[in-house]
Amino acid sequence: MLDRRLIQNFDWVLLLLLLVQAGISILNLYSATYPIREMGGSEIFFKQIYWFLIGFAVLLLATTFNYFALERLAYPIYFFTIGLLALVLFVGRVTSGSQRWLALGPISFQPSELAKIVMVLVLAKFFSERSDFKEYRLRDLWQPFMLTALPCFLILKEPDLGTALFLALISISMVLIARVRWRSLLLLAGSFGLSAPVIWFGLKEYQQKRVFSFLSPEMDPLGAGYHINQSKIAIGSGQFWGKGFLKGTQTRLHFLPEQHTDFAFSVLAEEWGLVGSVVLLLMYLFMILWGLNIAKNSKDRFGSMIAVGIVSIIFWQVFINVGMVTGLLPVVGIPLVLFSYGGSSLITTMAAMGILMNISMRRFMFQ
């Protein structure tokens, strides 16, 4: 049970922001699936409402326990997730050439989504146990490197390059906050630059085509460059005020690919224009700044590092997805957090936001 002090410190601002975000997301999803009703569009819409309700229940549940318990459970949860990622490679469901899903009866979920929050927890535990370090050298970071490399390797085997890179970005963000020597960072950047050719030739052919289409979409406008071109047309046609709800031609005529998942932002931009796009991005900015404030005010390093990790999940998903749909980044299949359709992503993100609220609620209390 929550005592009176915790209820008084409940983060109503963050909860209200999430409720507004959910409303905008569901409205946008209705529009995105409207032209594909004969292909199950209405089912997609109602499923997302269902996932949001479960997500909010998970969020509220995540505020009821002391988050210090996660410090003790971080490694067991991590190895459990590694087991799920390994299991996917043997019995996972194959969709669009990728083996990313585990089926539990009628329900399917992606362990790689769970890996995002688990990565935050395990790295927060690692850095909280070494709070005496003023600056880390590269040789001091071999454990975080191994903790990151193992799930990234398993996710790459699915294959899912986007999520593997996303996990690496979360880890890098938390390492930077934990403070690394500048010389070590320069050495790491140089090593990455030298290994770029090896990484390039290790990519699959369709992944290389995505990079080429990013650099020059007109080279293959009906193939690898199709997604970017149609997305840019949709965003540009929205202009300042947008075409209006359910009036986006790219969406209505189904020219826009994956319009309810990876390119959900393009639907919003076409119908609500620059104004609607800026409003949504400002909401994300407020959420990120609010999370950083929670990290700053946390009374312990573990809570602070978790908050930073959760903020990095929000920031990098928004940055990559918006950059992807506007043609500023290659298409890597990263959905827009709390906005694109998807049960696994939504529920794990809501769990993460619940933990963030948990840290905020207990900032005046001690273990």
Short mmCIF file of C-alpha atoms in Angstrom, two decimals:
data_model
loop_
_atom_site.label_atom_id
_atom_site.label_comp_id
_atom_site.label_asym_id
_atom_site.label_seq_id
_atom_site.Cartn_x
_atom_site.Cartn_y
_atom_site.Cartn_z
CA MET A 1 0.00 0.00 0.00
CA LEU A 2 1.11 3.59 -0.67
CA ASP A 3 1.37 5.79 2.41
CA ARG A 4 0.01 9.33 2.49
CA ARG A 5 3.38 10.98 1.76
CA LEU A 6 3.80 9.02 -1.46
CA ILE A 7 0.29 9.90 -2.63
CA GLN A 8 0.98 13.57 -1.92
CA ASN A 9 4.16 13.35 -4.01
CA PHE A 10 2.47 11.55 -6.90
CA ASP A 11 3.65 12.98 -10.21
CA TRP A 12 0.32 14.21 -11.59
CA VAL A 13 2.05 16.40 -14.18
CA LEU A 14 3.74 13.44 -15.86
CA LEU A 15 0.55 11.36 -15.66
CA LEU A 16 -1.49 14.16 -17.28
CA LEU A 17 1.11 14.51 -20.03
CA LEU A 18 0.93 10.78 -20.74
CA LEU A 19 -2.89 10.89 -20.88
CA VAL A 20 -2.80 13.74 -23.40
CA GLN A 21 -0.14 11.89 -25.39
CA ALA A 22 -2.32 8.77 -25.40
CA GLY A 23 -5.31 10.76 -26.66
CA ILE A 24 -3.33 12.28 -29.55
CA SER A 25 -1.81 8.89 -30.40
CA ILE A 26 -5.18 7.11 -30.53
CA LEU A 27 -6.70 9.91 -32.62
CA ASN A 28 -3.76 9.73 -35.05
CA LEU A 29 -3.95 5.94 -35.20
CA TYR A 30 -7.65 6.13 -36.07
CA SER A 31 -6.77 8.33 -39.02
CA ALA A 32 -3.80 6.16 -40.04
CA THR A 33 -5.90 2.97 -40.10
CA TYR A 34 -9.05 4.52 -41.54
CA PRO A 35 -8.21 3.70 -45.20
CA ILE A 36 -7.30 0.08 -44.41
CA ARG A 37 -10.45 -0.95 -42.55
CA GLU A 38 -11.05 -3.77 -45.00
CA MET A 39 -7.61 -5.10 -43.98
CA GLY A 40 -8.27 -4.98 -40.27
CA GLY A 41 -7.72 -1.28 -39.62
CA SER A 42 -10.43 -1.02 -36.96
CA GLU A 43 -8.94 -4.04 -35.18
CA ILE A 44 -5.57 -2.27 -35.06
CA PHE A 45 -7.22 0.83 -33.58
CA PHE A 46 -9.08 -1.01 -30.81
CA LYS A 47 -6.02 -3.12 -30.03
CA GLN A 48 -4.01 0.03 -29.36
CA ILE A 49 -6.68 1.28 -26.93
CA TYR A 50 -6.47 -2.10 -25.24
CA TRP A 51 -2.65 -1.83 -25.03
CA PHE A 52 -2.90 1.68 -23.60
CA LEU A 53 -5.26 0.50 -20.85
CA ILE A 54 -2.88 -2.34 -19.95
CA GLY A 55 0.02 0.10 -20.15
CA PHE A 56 -1.56 2.52 -17.69
CA ALA A 57 -2.31 -0.35 -15.32
CA VAL A 58 1.36 -1.42 -15.53
CA LEU A 59 2.43 2.20 -14.97
CA LEU A 60 0.35 2.51 -11.81
CA LEU A 61 1.63 -0.87 -10.60
CA ALA A 62 5.21 0.31 -11.14
CA THR A 63 4.65 3.15 -8.66
CA THR A 64 3.51 0.91 -5.79
CA PHE A 65 6.83 -0.69 -4.79
CA ASN A 66 10.13 0.77 -3.65
CA TYR A 67 12.33 1.05 -6.73
CA PHE A 68 15.36 0.03 -4.63
CA ALA A 69 14.10 -3.54 -5.10
CA LEU A 70 15.09 -3.25 -8.75
CA GLU A 71 18.72 -2.87 -7.73
CA ARG A 72 18.67 -6.36 -6.23
CA LEU A 73 16.77 -7.80 -9.18
CA ALA A 74 18.71 -6.06 -11.99
CA TYR A 75 21.04 -8.93 -12.88
CA PRO A 76 18.45 -11.73 -12.57
CA ILE A 77 16.08 -9.76 -14.84
CA TYR A 78 18.94 -9.11 -17.25
CA PHE A 79 19.84 -12.78 -17.64
CA PHE A 80 16.17 -13.71 -17.91
CA THR A 81 15.86 -11.24 -20.82
CA ILE A 82 19.00 -12.68 -22.43
CA GLY A 83 17.32 -16.08 -22.24
CA LEU A 84 14.22 -14.72 -23.98
CA LEU A 85 16.33 -13.12 -26.73
CA ALA A 86 18.12 -16.43 -27.28
CA LEU A 87 14.80 -18.28 -27.32
CA VAL A 88 13.53 -15.98 -30.08
CA LEU A 89 16.27 -17.28 -32.41
CA PHE A 90 14.97 -20.84 -32.03
CA VAL A 91 11.20 -20.63 -31.68
CA GLY A 92 10.42 -16.99 -32.53
CA ARG A 93 7.74 -16.06 -35.02
CA VAL A 94 9.03 -14.85 -38.39
CA THR A 95 7.43 -11.67 -39.76
CA SER A 96 8.67 -9.80 -42.87
CA GLY A 97 11.90 -11.77 -42.88
CA SER A 98 12.77 -11.06 -39.24
CA GLN A 99 12.45 -13.40 -36.26
CA ARG A 100 11.63 -11.03 -33.39
CA TRP A 101 8.47 -12.29 -31.70
CA LEU A 102 7.68 -14.85 -29.03
CA ALA A 103 4.12 -16.20 -29.03
CA LEU A 104 2.30 -17.02 -25.78
CA GLY A 105 -1.02 -18.35 -26.99
CA PRO A 106 -2.88 -15.50 -28.69
CA ILE A 107 -0.38 -12.91 -27.40
CA SER A 108 2.95 -12.11 -29.07
CA PHE A 109 5.65 -9.83 -27.70
CA GLN A 110 9.15 -8.65 -28.57
CA PRO A 111 11.81 -9.41 -25.94
CA SER A 112 13.98 -6.74 -27.60
CA GLU A 113 11.53 -4.10 -26.29
CA LEU A 114 11.96 -5.44 -22.76
CA ALA A 115 15.74 -5.32 -23.29
CA LYS A 116 15.63 -1.51 -23.50
CA ILE A 117 14.43 -0.99 -19.93
CA VAL A 118 16.46 -3.94 -18.62
CA MET A 119 19.60 -2.38 -20.09
CA VAL A 120 18.83 0.81 -18.15
CA LEU A 121 18.37 -1.10 -14.89
CA VAL A 122 21.53 -3.18 -15.14
CA LEU A 123 23.74 -0.24 -16.11
CA ALA A 124 22.20 1.90 -13.34
CA LYS A 125 23.15 -0.84 -10.86
CA PHE A 126 26.68 -1.05 -12.25
CA PHE A 127 27.34 2.69 -12.00
CA SER A 128 25.62 3.10 -8.63
CA GLU A 129 27.92 0.46 -7.15
CA ARG A 130 30.96 2.42 -8.38
CA SER A 131 30.01 5.91 -7.28
CA ASP A 132 33.58 6.52 -6.04
CA PHE A 133 34.83 6.73 -9.66
CA LYS A 134 35.35 10.35 -10.67
CA GLU A 135 36.14 9.55 -14.30
CA TYR A 136 36.06 6.24 -16.12
CA ARG A 137 38.77 5.03 -18.47
CA LEU A 138 38.02 2.59 -21.27
CA ARG A 139 39.46 -0.32 -19.33
CA ASP A 140 37.07 0.49 -16.47
CA LEU A 141 34.11 0.02 -18.82
CA TRP A 142 34.65 -3.52 -20.02
CA GLN A 143 31.71 -4.78 -17.93
CA PRO A 144 29.16 -2.29 -19.33
CA PHE A 145 30.54 -3.09 -22.78
CA MET A 146 29.92 -6.81 -22.30
CA LEU A 147 26.49 -6.19 -20.73
CA THR A 148 25.55 -4.18 -23.82
CA ALA A 149 27.25 -6.37 -26.43
CA LEU A 150 25.45 -9.59 -25.48
CA PRO A 151 21.83 -8.44 -26.09
CA CYS A 152 22.96 -6.37 -29.10
CA PHE A 153 24.49 -9.48 -30.67
CA LEU A 154 21.34 -11.54 -30.12
CA ILE A 155 19.13 -8.77 -31.53
CA LEU A 156 21.38 -8.41 -34.57
CA LYS A 157 20.86 -12.11 -35.26
CA GLU A 158 17.06 -11.62 -35.57
CA PRO A 159 18.04 -9.40 -37.57
CA ASP A 160 17.10 -6.01 -36.07
CA LEU A 161 19.90 -3.51 -36.65
CA GLY A 162 17.82 -0.53 -35.51
CA THR A 163 17.06 -1.87 -32.03
CA ALA A 164 20.65 -3.11 -31.57
CA LEU A 165 21.98 0.37 -32.37
CA PHE A 166 19.32 1.85 -30.09
CA LEU A 167 20.55 -0.25 -27.14
CA ALA A 168 24.09 0.92 -27.86
CA LEU A 169 22.91 4.56 -27.79
CA ILE A 170 21.20 4.04 -24.42
CA SER A 171 24.42 2.60 -23.01
CA ILE A 172 26.54 5.40 -24.45
CA SER A 173 24.18 8.00 -22.96
CA MET A 174 24.44 6.48 -19.49
CA VAL A 175 28.22 6.11 -19.77
CA LEU A 176 28.57 9.78 -20.70
CA ILE A 177 26.47 10.85 -17.71
CA ALA A 178 28.63 8.64 -15.49
CA ARG A 179 31.62 10.66 -16.81
CA VAL A 180 34.33 9.26 -19.04
CA ARG A 181 37.75 10.78 -19.69
CA TRP A 182 37.84 12.85 -22.88
CA ARG A 183 40.92 11.02 -24.09
CA SER A 184 39.06 7.75 -23.75
CA LEU A 185 36.11 9.15 -25.71
CA LEU A 186 38.41 10.31 -28.52
CA LEU A 187 40.07 6.90 -28.60
CA LEU A 188 36.68 5.19 -28.74
CA ALA A 189 35.49 7.50 -31.56
CA GLY A 190 38.69 6.83 -33.51
CA SER A 191 38.29 3.08 -33.08
CA PHE A 192 34.72 3.26 -34.36
CA GLY A 193 35.85 5.26 -37.39
CA LEU A 194 38.53 2.70 -38.24
CA SER A 195 36.05 -0.16 -37.88
CA ALA A 196 33.41 1.52 -40.10
CA PRO A 197 34.44 -0.43 -43.26
CA VAL A 198 34.14 -3.71 -41.36
CA ILE A 199 30.70 -2.69 -40.07
CA TRP A 200 29.61 -1.69 -43.58
CA PHE A 201 30.52 -5.00 -45.17
CA GLY A 202 28.85 -6.79 -42.25
CA LEU A 203 25.48 -5.22 -43.12
CA LYS A 204 22.94 -7.18 -45.10
CA GLU A 205 22.16 -6.07 -48.64
CA TYR A 206 18.79 -4.51 -47.76
CA GLN A 207 20.45 -2.55 -44.93
CA GLN A 208 23.07 -1.19 -47.30
CA LYS A 209 20.29 -0.20 -49.73
CA ARG A 210 18.62 1.78 -46.95
CA VAL A 211 21.81 3.77 -46.43
CA PHE A 212 22.11 4.42 -50.17
CA SER A 213 18.46 5.48 -50.33
CA PHE A 214 19.07 7.88 -47.44
CA LEU A 215 22.02 9.48 -49.25
CA SER A 216 20.23 9.57 -52.61
CA PRO A 217 16.49 8.66 -52.50
CA GLU A 218 16.06 9.40 -56.22
CA MET A 219 18.36 6.49 -57.14
CA ASP A 220 15.57 3.97 -56.46
CA PRO A 221 12.30 5.93 -55.98
CA LEU A 222 10.07 2.85 -56.24
CA GLY A 223 12.33 0.56 -54.22
CA ALA A 224 14.64 1.41 -51.32
CA GLY A 225 13.88 5.14 -51.57
CA TYR A 226 10.09 4.74 -51.67
CA HIS A 227 9.50 5.04 -47.91
CA ILE A 228 11.51 8.24 -47.50
CA ASN A 229 10.08 9.89 -50.62
CA GLN A 230 6.45 9.21 -49.70
CA SER A 231 7.02 10.32 -46.13
CA LYS A 232 8.59 13.61 -47.23
CA ILE A 233 5.70 14.21 -49.63
CA ALA A 234 3.20 13.65 -46.80
CA ILE A 235 5.04 15.94 -44.36
CA GLY A 236 5.61 18.67 -46.95
CA SER A 237 2.02 18.63 -48.18
CA GLY A 238 0.80 19.38 -44.64
CA GLN A 239 2.40 22.82 -44.86
CA PHE A 240 1.64 25.13 -41.89
CA TRP A 241 -1.87 24.21 -40.70
CA GLY A 242 -2.24 20.75 -42.26
CA LYS A 243 -4.98 19.31 -44.48
CA GLY A 244 -7.28 18.46 -41.61
CA PHE A 245 -8.29 15.31 -39.75
CA LEU A 246 -8.95 12.36 -42.11
CA LYS A 247 -8.07 14.55 -45.11
CA GLY A 248 -4.46 13.54 -45.71
CA THR A 249 -4.25 12.27 -49.29
CA GLN A 250 -1.03 10.30 -48.79
CA THR A 251 -2.67 8.49 -45.89
CA ARG A 252 -6.13 8.10 -47.45
CA LEU A 253 -4.75 6.68 -50.72
CA HIS A 254 -2.33 4.48 -48.78
CA PHE A 255 0.79 5.79 -50.52
CA LEU A 256 2.44 6.23 -47.13
CA PRO A 257 4.02 2.91 -46.03
CA GLU A 258 3.80 1.61 -42.45
CA GLN A 259 1.65 4.62 -41.64
CA HIS A 260 0.41 3.26 -38.33
CA THR A 261 3.86 2.21 -37.06
CA ASP A 262 7.19 3.69 -38.19
CA PHE A 263 5.64 6.56 -40.17
CA ALA A 264 2.88 7.61 -37.76
CA PHE A 265 4.51 11.03 -37.40
CA SER A 266 4.11 11.59 -41.16
CA VAL A 267 0.35 11.07 -40.81
CA LEU A 268 0.21 13.70 -38.07
CA ALA A 269 2.35 16.15 -40.08
CA GLU A 270 0.18 15.81 -43.18
CA GLU A 271 -3.10 16.34 -41.33
CA TRP A 272 -2.04 18.88 -38.70
CA GLY A 273 0.89 20.55 -40.46
CA LEU A 274 3.83 22.31 -38.86
CA VAL A 275 1.69 23.50 -35.95
CA GLY A 276 0.61 19.99 -34.92
CA SER A 277 4.12 18.60 -35.40
CA VAL A 278 5.68 21.31 -33.22
CA VAL A 279 3.07 20.77 -30.49
CA LEU A 280 3.85 17.05 -30.37
CA LEU A 281 7.62 17.65 -30.33
CA LEU A 282 7.24 20.24 -27.55
CA MET A 283 5.37 17.64 -25.51
CA TYR A 284 8.27 15.26 -25.94
CA LEU A 285 10.72 18.03 -25.02
CA PHE A 286 8.78 18.78 -21.83
CA MET A 287 8.72 15.06 -20.98
CA ILE A 288 12.51 14.82 -21.45
CA LEU A 289 13.20 17.93 -19.36
CA TRP A 290 10.82 16.71 -16.66
CA GLY A 291 12.64 13.37 -16.55
CA LEU A 292 16.03 15.09 -16.31
CA ASN A 293 14.69 17.15 -13.42
CA ILE A 294 13.64 13.92 -11.68
CA ALA A 295 17.17 12.56 -12.23
CA LYS A 296 18.69 15.74 -10.79
CA ASN A 297 16.48 15.68 -7.68
CA SER A 298 16.87 11.96 -6.98
CA LYS A 299 18.52 11.36 -3.61
CA ASP A 300 20.49 8.31 -4.71
CA ARG A 301 22.73 7.49 -7.68
CA PHE A 302 20.75 4.38 -8.66
CA GLY A 303 17.51 6.33 -9.06
CA SER A 304 19.28 9.14 -10.86
CA MET A 305 20.91 6.77 -13.37
CA ILE A 306 17.59 4.98 -14.02
CA ALA A 307 15.91 8.33 -14.70
CA VAL A 308 18.70 9.30 -17.12
CA GLY A 309 18.37 5.94 -18.88
CA ILE A 310 14.59 6.28 -19.28
CA VAL A 311 15.00 9.82 -20.61
CA SER A 312 17.55 8.50 -23.12
CA ILE A 313 14.98 5.92 -24.31
CA ILE A 314 12.47 8.71 -24.98
CA PHE A 315 15.02 11.07 -26.54
CA TRP A 316 16.68 8.62 -28.92
CA GLN A 317 13.41 7.12 -30.15
CA VAL A 318 12.01 10.57 -30.93
CA PHE A 319 15.30 11.75 -32.48
CA ILE A 320 15.75 8.66 -34.67
CA ASN A 321 12.12 8.29 -35.75
CA VAL A 322 11.56 11.95 -36.63
CA GLY A 323 14.96 12.08 -38.35
CA MET A 324 14.05 8.90 -40.25
CA VAL A 325 10.64 10.02 -41.53
CA THR A 326 11.96 13.46 -42.56
CA GLY A 327 14.86 11.96 -44.51
CA LEU A 328 17.56 13.22 -42.14
CA LEU A 329 18.48 9.67 -41.04
CA PRO A 330 18.33 6.25 -42.75
CA VAL A 331 15.21 4.13 -42.27
CA VAL A 332 16.04 1.73 -39.42
CA GLY A 333 12.60 0.68 -38.20
CA ILE A 334 12.47 2.58 -34.88
CA PRO A 335 8.86 3.51 -33.95
CA LEU A 336 7.91 6.83 -32.37
CA VAL A 337 7.71 6.21 -28.64
CA LEU A 338 4.19 6.36 -27.10
CA PHE A 339 2.80 7.21 -30.54
CA SER A 340 3.31 4.39 -33.06
CA TYR A 341 1.19 1.24 -32.92
CA GLY A 342 2.67 -1.67 -30.98
CA GLY A 343 1.82 -3.45 -27.76
CA SER A 344 5.29 -4.58 -26.66
CA SER A 345 6.83 -1.15 -27.13
CA LEU A 346 3.93 0.67 -25.49
CA ILE A 347 3.69 -1.51 -22.38
CA THR A 348 7.45 -1.54 -21.71
CA THR A 349 7.58 2.23 -22.19
CA MET A 350 4.68 2.74 -19.78
CA ALA A 351 6.45 0.49 -17.28
CA ALA A 352 9.53 2.69 -17.66
CA MET A 353 7.46 5.84 -17.12
CA GLY A 354 5.95 4.23 -14.03
CA ILE A 355 9.43 3.63 -12.63
CA LEU A 356 10.31 7.25 -13.42
CA MET A 357 7.25 8.38 -11.45
CA ASN A 358 8.26 5.98 -8.68
CA ILE A 359 11.64 7.74 -8.40
CA SER A 360 9.94 11.15 -8.38
CA MET A 361 7.53 10.10 -5.63
CA ARG A 362 10.30 8.84 -3.36
CA ARG A 363 12.76 11.71 -3.81
CA PHE A 364 12.13 12.89 -0.22
CA MET A 365 12.36 9.39 1.27
CA PHE A 366 15.26 7.07 1.99
CA GLN A 367 15.74 3.33 1.71
#
